[in-house]
Short mmCIF file of C-alpha atoms and ligand atoms in Angstrom, two decimals:
data_model
loop_
_atom_site.label_atom_id
_atom_site.label_comp_id
_atom_site.label_asym_id
_atom_site.label_seq_id
_atom_site.Cartn_x
_atom_site.Cartn_y
_atom_site.Cartn_z
CA MET A 23 58.37 78.20 89.58
CA GLU A 24 58.65 79.44 93.78
CA ARG A 25 57.71 83.13 93.87
CA TYR A 26 59.98 85.14 96.53
CA ALA A 27 58.52 88.10 98.28
CA GLU A 28 60.48 91.22 97.72
CA GLN A 29 63.08 92.14 100.54
CA THR A 30 61.97 94.92 103.02
CA ARG A 31 64.31 97.17 104.21
CA GLN A 32 63.64 99.71 106.62
CA GLN A 33 65.61 103.30 107.65
CA PHE A 34 68.41 102.82 110.32
CA GLU A 35 68.21 106.25 111.99
CA GLY A 36 71.44 107.41 111.46
CA TRP A 37 72.69 105.22 109.51
CA GLU A 38 73.85 107.12 106.17
CA GLU A 39 75.50 109.67 108.17
CA PHE A 40 77.55 106.93 109.75
CA TYR A 41 78.36 105.31 106.45
CA SER A 42 79.51 108.67 104.48
CA ARG A 43 82.15 109.70 107.38
CA PRO A 44 85.66 108.67 106.47
CA ILE A 45 86.99 105.43 107.27
CA ASP A 46 89.23 106.95 109.86
CA GLU A 47 86.80 108.19 112.04
CA LYS A 48 84.79 104.83 112.36
CA LEU A 49 87.53 102.51 113.23
CA ASP A 50 86.79 102.75 117.10
CA ALA A 51 83.21 101.82 116.28
CA PHE A 52 84.16 98.82 115.53
CA LYS A 53 86.49 97.99 118.77
CA GLN A 54 85.98 96.84 122.22
CA ASN A 55 88.45 97.71 125.16
CA GLY A 56 90.38 99.37 123.26
CA ARG A 57 90.28 95.68 120.90
CA ILE A 58 89.71 95.14 117.70
CA TYR A 59 86.27 93.53 118.02
CA ASP A 60 84.19 93.33 114.20
CA ILE A 61 86.65 92.70 111.30
CA ILE A 62 85.20 95.04 109.07
CA PHE A 63 87.75 97.31 106.49
CA ALA A 64 91.60 96.19 106.43
CA GLN A 65 92.00 99.95 107.46
CA GLN A 66 91.97 98.33 111.31
CA PHE A 67 94.65 96.38 111.12
CA ASP A 68 97.99 98.24 112.19
CA ARG A 69 101.64 96.76 111.25
CA SER A 70 101.97 95.28 115.01
CA PHE A 71 98.36 93.39 114.80
CA LEU A 72 99.31 91.51 110.99
CA ASP A 73 102.63 90.73 112.91
CA ARG A 74 101.21 89.44 115.82
CA MET A 75 98.21 87.55 113.26
CA CYS A 76 101.26 85.96 111.48
CA ASN A 77 103.25 84.72 114.06
CA LEU A 78 100.17 83.13 115.90
CA ALA A 79 99.22 81.51 112.62
CA ASP A 80 102.75 80.17 112.72
CA LEU A 81 101.69 78.75 116.18
CA ILE A 82 98.43 77.43 115.16
CA ARG A 83 99.82 75.67 112.39
CA GLN A 84 102.53 73.78 114.50
CA LEU A 85 100.27 72.83 117.19
CA ALA A 86 98.19 70.92 114.32
CA LYS A 87 100.54 68.96 113.05
CA THR A 88 100.61 66.40 115.95
CA LYS A 89 97.11 64.73 117.11
CA SER A 90 97.63 66.01 120.73
CA GLY A 91 98.44 69.72 119.32
CA GLN A 92 95.02 69.53 117.46
CA PHE A 93 93.30 68.54 120.62
CA LYS A 94 94.80 71.10 122.34
CA LEU A 95 93.31 73.37 119.87
CA ARG A 96 90.21 71.86 119.80
CA HIS A 97 90.08 72.20 123.34
CA LEU A 98 89.87 76.28 123.07
CA LEU A 99 86.71 77.11 122.07
CA PRO A 100 84.26 73.87 122.67
CA HIS A 101 81.86 76.62 124.07
CA LYS A 102 81.74 79.26 121.05
CA ARG A 103 79.60 78.87 117.87
CA ALA A 104 79.74 80.52 114.64
CA MET A 105 77.13 81.87 111.99
CA LEU A 106 78.48 81.36 108.62
CA TYR A 107 76.10 83.71 106.51
CA PHE A 108 77.33 83.56 103.00
CA VAL A 109 74.96 84.41 100.27
CA GLN A 110 77.25 85.40 97.31
CA PRO A 111 78.96 82.18 96.06
CA SER A 112 82.27 80.94 97.84
CA THR A 113 84.18 78.69 98.46
CA ARG A 114 87.08 79.23 99.75
CA THR A 115 86.61 81.88 102.11
CA PHE A 116 83.80 79.76 103.54
CA LEU A 117 85.63 76.67 103.79
CA SER A 118 88.73 77.62 105.50
CA PHE A 119 86.40 80.17 107.99
CA GLN A 120 84.65 77.00 108.71
CA ASN A 121 87.23 74.71 108.98
CA ALA A 122 89.34 77.19 111.12
CA CYS A 123 86.71 77.35 113.43
CA HIS A 124 86.76 73.18 113.47
CA ILE A 125 90.72 73.89 113.94
CA LEU A 126 89.34 76.30 117.59
CA GLY A 127 86.52 73.77 118.19
CA LEU A 128 83.88 76.13 117.52
CA SER A 129 80.16 75.08 116.49
CA VAL A 130 79.23 76.26 112.66
CA SER A 131 75.91 76.80 111.64
CA GLU A 132 75.69 78.14 108.01
CA ILE A 133 73.14 79.72 105.39
CA ARG A 134 74.30 80.13 101.65
CA GLY A 135 72.10 81.69 99.70
CA THR A 136 68.71 83.97 100.39
CA SER A 137 67.00 81.20 98.85
CA THR A 138 66.75 79.04 101.89
CA SER A 139 66.00 81.57 104.61
CA SER A 140 63.31 83.49 105.40
CA GLU A 141 64.54 86.51 103.66
CA VAL A 142 62.43 84.71 100.84
CA LYS A 143 59.04 85.64 102.87
CA GLY A 144 60.51 89.23 102.80
CA GLU A 145 62.34 89.64 106.02
CA SER A 146 64.93 91.85 105.56
CA PRO A 147 68.58 91.08 105.76
CA GLU A 148 69.28 93.02 108.93
CA ASP A 149 66.55 91.45 110.62
CA THR A 150 68.34 88.02 109.47
CA ILE A 151 71.50 89.11 110.90
CA LEU A 152 69.61 90.26 114.11
CA THR A 153 68.03 86.63 114.40
CA PHE A 154 71.73 85.15 114.33
CA ALA A 155 72.56 87.00 116.88
CA SER A 156 69.90 85.22 119.02
CA TYR A 157 71.30 81.88 118.80
CA VAL A 158 75.62 82.61 118.36
CA ASN A 159 78.88 84.20 119.04
CA MET A 160 80.17 85.33 115.80
CA ILE A 161 78.69 85.92 112.77
CA ILE A 162 81.38 85.41 109.32
CA SER A 163 79.45 87.64 106.40
CA ARG A 164 79.45 87.59 102.65
CA HIS A 165 77.53 89.47 101.01
CA HIS A 166 76.77 91.56 97.10
CA GLU A 167 76.28 94.71 98.84
CA ALA A 168 78.85 97.18 99.84
CA GLY A 169 79.47 98.52 103.08
CA PHE A 170 76.51 95.11 104.28
CA ALA A 171 79.52 93.57 107.18
CA GLU A 172 79.41 97.43 107.80
CA LYS A 173 75.99 97.96 108.37
CA THR A 174 75.47 94.94 110.12
CA ALA A 175 78.14 95.34 112.84
CA TRP A 176 77.09 98.54 113.03
CA VAL A 177 73.25 97.59 113.98
CA LEU A 178 74.14 94.85 116.62
CA ASN A 179 76.47 96.96 118.23
CA GLN A 180 73.09 98.95 119.29
CA THR A 181 71.28 96.15 120.32
CA HIS A 182 71.70 94.21 124.10
CA ARG A 183 73.18 91.55 122.28
CA PRO A 184 76.34 92.06 119.94
CA VAL A 185 78.17 89.38 118.99
CA PRO A 186 81.48 90.26 116.47
CA VAL A 187 81.11 90.51 112.68
CA LEU A 188 83.46 89.73 109.96
CA ASN A 189 83.67 90.63 106.77
CA GLY A 190 83.85 87.34 104.33
CA GLY A 191 83.73 90.28 101.06
CA SER A 192 80.79 93.02 100.94
CA GLY A 193 80.35 93.52 97.49
CA PRO A 194 83.34 94.87 94.84
CA ASP A 195 83.99 97.06 98.19
CA GLN A 196 86.46 95.04 100.73
CA HIS A 197 88.03 91.45 101.63
CA PRO A 198 90.04 92.63 104.85
CA THR A 199 90.38 88.76 105.99
CA GLN A 200 91.38 87.98 102.35
CA ALA A 201 93.98 91.08 102.91
CA LEU A 202 95.47 89.01 105.80
CA LEU A 203 96.12 86.14 104.33
CA ASP A 204 97.80 87.61 101.44
CA ILE A 205 100.31 89.17 104.06
CA TYR A 206 100.82 86.30 105.35
CA THR A 207 101.54 84.44 102.28
CA LEU A 208 103.79 87.54 101.33
CA GLU A 209 105.85 87.56 104.52
CA ARG A 210 105.91 83.49 103.99
CA GLU A 211 106.98 83.47 100.79
CA PHE A 212 110.00 86.19 101.24
CA SER A 213 110.84 84.85 104.68
CA HIS A 214 113.98 84.62 103.41
CA LEU A 215 114.30 87.84 102.30
CA GLY A 216 113.66 90.27 104.99
CA GLY A 217 109.84 89.93 104.75
CA LEU A 218 107.45 92.34 102.55
CA ASP A 219 109.40 95.59 103.41
CA ASN A 220 111.12 97.40 99.94
CA LYS A 221 109.42 94.24 97.92
CA LYS A 222 107.75 95.77 94.54
CA ILE A 223 104.14 93.78 94.26
CA ALA A 224 102.23 93.81 90.52
CA MET A 225 98.63 93.63 91.12
CA VAL A 226 97.15 93.03 87.65
CA GLY A 227 93.59 92.47 86.18
CA ASP A 228 90.46 94.12 87.24
CA LEU A 229 91.59 96.26 89.77
CA ARG A 230 88.21 98.69 89.33
CA ARG A 231 86.37 95.86 90.92
CA GLY A 232 88.20 93.39 92.62
CA ARG A 233 87.93 93.88 96.47
CA THR A 234 91.34 91.49 97.10
CA VAL A 235 93.40 94.22 95.82
CA ARG A 236 91.50 97.09 97.18
CA SER A 237 91.71 95.59 100.97
CA LEU A 238 95.45 94.60 100.09
CA SER A 239 97.01 98.29 99.26
CA TYR A 240 95.24 99.44 102.21
CA LEU A 241 97.42 97.55 103.71
CA MET A 242 100.96 98.80 102.24
CA LYS A 243 100.85 101.16 104.34
CA ASN A 244 101.80 99.20 107.35
CA TYR A 245 104.97 98.18 105.03
CA SER A 246 107.94 100.30 104.31
CA GLY A 247 109.63 100.95 100.87
CA VAL A 248 107.11 99.00 99.26
CA GLU A 249 106.31 99.84 95.45
CA LEU A 250 103.03 98.67 93.84
CA PHE A 251 102.56 98.23 89.81
CA PHE A 252 99.24 98.55 88.71
CA VAL A 253 98.62 96.54 85.67
CA ALA A 254 95.07 96.73 84.15
CA PRO A 255 93.36 97.24 80.93
CA GLU A 256 91.80 100.97 80.61
CA VAL A 257 87.78 100.01 81.64
CA PHE A 258 89.72 98.33 85.12
CA ARG A 259 91.89 100.71 86.59
CA MET A 260 91.85 101.04 90.22
CA LYS A 261 89.60 103.65 91.60
CA SER A 262 90.73 107.04 92.71
CA ASP A 263 89.85 106.59 96.56
CA ILE A 264 92.73 103.55 96.55
CA LYS A 265 94.98 105.97 94.46
CA GLU A 266 94.32 108.48 96.69
CA PHE A 267 94.73 106.97 100.00
CA LEU A 268 98.13 105.89 98.71
CA GLU A 269 99.96 109.56 97.90
CA ARG A 270 98.25 110.24 101.59
CA HIS A 271 100.62 107.41 102.44
CA ARG A 272 103.33 108.30 100.00
CA ILE A 273 103.47 104.74 98.97
CA PRO A 274 104.91 104.84 95.16
CA TYR A 275 102.55 103.18 92.56
CA HIS A 276 102.64 102.75 88.69
CA GLU A 277 100.01 102.34 86.37
CA THR A 278 100.33 100.28 83.03
CA GLU A 279 98.89 98.35 80.36
CA ASP A 280 102.10 96.58 79.88
CA PHE A 281 102.26 93.78 81.96
CA GLU A 282 105.25 92.20 80.08
CA SER A 283 107.55 95.08 81.39
CA VAL A 284 106.47 94.84 85.10
CA MET A 285 107.54 90.95 84.77
CA PRO A 286 111.01 90.96 85.45
CA LEU A 287 110.84 93.96 87.91
CA ALA A 288 108.13 92.66 90.60
CA ASP A 289 108.68 90.62 93.68
CA ALA A 290 105.37 89.13 93.81
CA ILE A 291 102.49 89.16 90.81
CA TYR A 292 99.20 88.85 92.34
CA MET A 293 96.81 87.60 89.53
CA THR A 294 93.20 88.41 89.67
CA ARG A 295 89.95 87.15 87.14
CA ILE A 296 87.86 90.11 85.67
CA GLN A 297 84.99 90.53 88.10
CA ASN A 298 81.67 89.71 85.64
CA GLU A 299 79.37 89.64 88.11
CA TYR A 300 79.10 93.73 89.02
CA SER A 301 79.01 94.29 85.49
CA GLU A 302 77.90 97.67 84.15
CA ASP A 303 78.55 97.56 80.70
CA PRO A 304 78.34 94.15 78.84
CA SER A 305 80.92 95.19 75.91
CA HIS A 306 83.54 95.11 78.82
CA GLU A 307 82.69 91.39 79.45
CA SER A 308 82.93 89.53 76.36
CA GLU A 309 86.60 89.72 76.33
CA THR A 310 88.93 87.55 78.50
CA TYR A 311 91.89 90.45 78.07
CA PRO A 312 94.56 87.73 77.53
CA ALA A 313 97.58 90.41 77.56
CA PHE A 314 96.79 90.65 81.00
CA HIS A 315 97.28 86.46 81.75
CA PHE A 316 99.94 85.00 83.15
CA LYS A 317 101.37 82.22 80.94
CA GLN A 318 103.80 78.89 80.83
CA GLN A 319 106.19 81.18 78.84
CA HIS A 320 106.47 84.20 81.11
CA LEU A 321 108.23 81.81 83.81
CA SER A 322 111.43 82.59 81.92
CA LYS A 323 110.45 86.91 82.46
CA ILE A 324 110.07 86.86 86.22
CA GLN A 325 112.96 86.92 89.22
CA ALA A 326 113.82 83.70 90.68
CA HIS A 327 112.49 84.65 94.01
CA CYS A 328 109.64 86.29 92.40
CA ALA A 329 105.73 85.02 94.01
CA LEU A 330 103.20 84.42 92.26
CA LEU A 331 99.48 85.28 93.58
CA HIS A 332 96.11 84.45 93.07
CA PRO A 333 93.43 84.89 95.23
CA LEU A 334 91.16 82.49 93.19
CA PRO A 335 88.73 81.30 91.66
CA ARG A 336 90.88 81.32 88.55
CA ARG A 337 89.60 81.41 85.04
CA TYR A 338 92.39 82.10 82.10
CA GLU A 339 94.64 84.28 84.42
CA ILE A 340 97.17 81.46 84.80
CA GLU A 341 98.04 78.81 82.73
CA VAL A 342 97.88 75.59 84.83
CA SER A 343 100.98 74.33 83.38
CA VAL A 344 102.69 77.39 85.82
CA ASP A 345 101.32 75.43 88.52
CA LYS A 346 104.06 73.50 88.69
CA ASP A 347 106.73 75.71 89.61
CA PRO A 348 108.16 76.58 92.85
CA ARG A 349 106.76 80.29 92.22
CA ALA A 350 103.55 79.79 92.16
CA ALA A 351 102.31 80.45 95.66
CA TYR A 352 98.29 80.51 94.95
CA TRP A 353 98.10 77.25 96.62
CA ARG A 354 99.87 77.97 99.43
CA GLN A 355 98.31 81.16 99.77
CA GLU A 356 94.79 79.39 99.67
CA ARG A 357 95.87 77.57 102.44
CA ASN A 358 97.40 79.77 104.89
CA GLY A 359 93.98 81.42 104.81
CA MET A 360 92.46 78.54 106.89
CA TRP A 361 95.53 79.16 109.29
CA ILE A 362 95.47 82.78 109.83
CA ARG A 363 91.50 82.72 109.91
CA ALA A 364 92.00 80.74 112.90
CA ALA A 365 94.44 83.20 114.34
CA LEU A 366 91.80 85.70 114.22
CA ILE A 367 89.42 84.03 115.24
CA ALA A 368 91.82 83.25 118.50
CA TYR A 369 92.53 86.47 119.28
CA ILE A 370 88.63 87.73 118.83
CA PHE A 371 87.63 85.35 121.53
CA ARG A 372 91.33 86.11 123.39
CA VAL A 373 92.68 82.31 123.24
CA GLU A 374 95.71 84.00 122.42
CA LYS A 375 97.91 83.47 125.64
CA GLU A 376 96.79 79.94 125.70
CA ILE A 377 98.34 79.20 122.48
CA LEU A 378 101.78 81.04 123.21
CA ASP A 379 101.98 79.41 126.66
CA GLU A 380 102.31 76.15 124.42
CA PHE A 381 105.54 77.24 122.95
CA SER A 382 107.10 78.73 126.43
C1 LIG B 3 88.05 86.70 95.73
C2 LIG B 3 86.50 86.94 96.40
O1 LIG B 3 85.53 86.46 96.50
O2 LIG B 3 86.66 88.52 95.84
N1 LIG B 3 87.96 84.95 95.92
C3 LIG B 3 88.06 84.81 97.63
O3 LIG B 3 87.92 85.00 98.81
N2 LIG B 3 89.05 84.19 97.49
C4 LIG B 3 88.13 86.92 94.53
C5 LIG B 3 87.62 86.28 93.22
O4 LIG B 3 86.32 85.65 93.13
O5 LIG B 3 87.64 86.77 92.40
#
């Protein structure tokens, strides 16, 4: 058996104080020249930024339809390199970021687990990240620890060679780029119905530890007339920080365990799985919570325009036979992630204008 050294972690002066501040007071720390620089929290995105990214993603996918368009895209950022540091399992977020980089011509390096990095020798995750900044122009990270991306961006921003950090999921805390692709998906699914404004959205499953629903809830403040339905088993109810945020922003929400009663009301249903990896009480994990699954028979209970979303991976939450229904939007949602992440990277490296110019 291989033996691994204990990870060493030292104190960063000022970090604990910074971390404890309300998010609104921290947003400027992740900007440069008045623009978003690091992507850490969903709260960084306002309506005009969201609309801008959705539009840019549409243009990129339009260009990518032809070989000559793909060539143009690939010549936008061939001089940039990205690091994918994914030390928590990932399929979609990893692949969609990697392919978004490829679309724009960036070269990509990757670490997909601490067992193959010098963290085995006891190097701290912070030193590991500082090392990437010696080689690349952007770091995309996924980590099991809440606040990890925030800390690395904060540490890097105090060095002589900061590079943008993109949070690809930080423990049970936030997943801002997933929220971005969820918004893009909802806007597209409702493009013939006036977009996401004035819609009723149900979020179902493990709302307590699901970072996707947490980040998406924050973004709802950018849309008018939205109403939320949180459908979760008692033990996995949405945490109070999100509920307080919604109250502050006067976004109505309802909590229930009765999924079937919400089905006919919802314009979109966002399904999630139980997040067993963050288990605190094993007795909550032995169950599959079938009352919070979407089955074939439920298709007759939802509205004709209702969009069914899921960040994936799926376990039992949605029966595979539902996939054939045109309202099942999760495979489209998955692909949307690649385009909107390409849009985000184009924004970060300021090649947005080159893309817009192709359409002028
Ligand atoms: C989600 C995640 O990792 O938080 N997956 C994803 O990024 N598409 C959802 C999940 O794992 O349940």
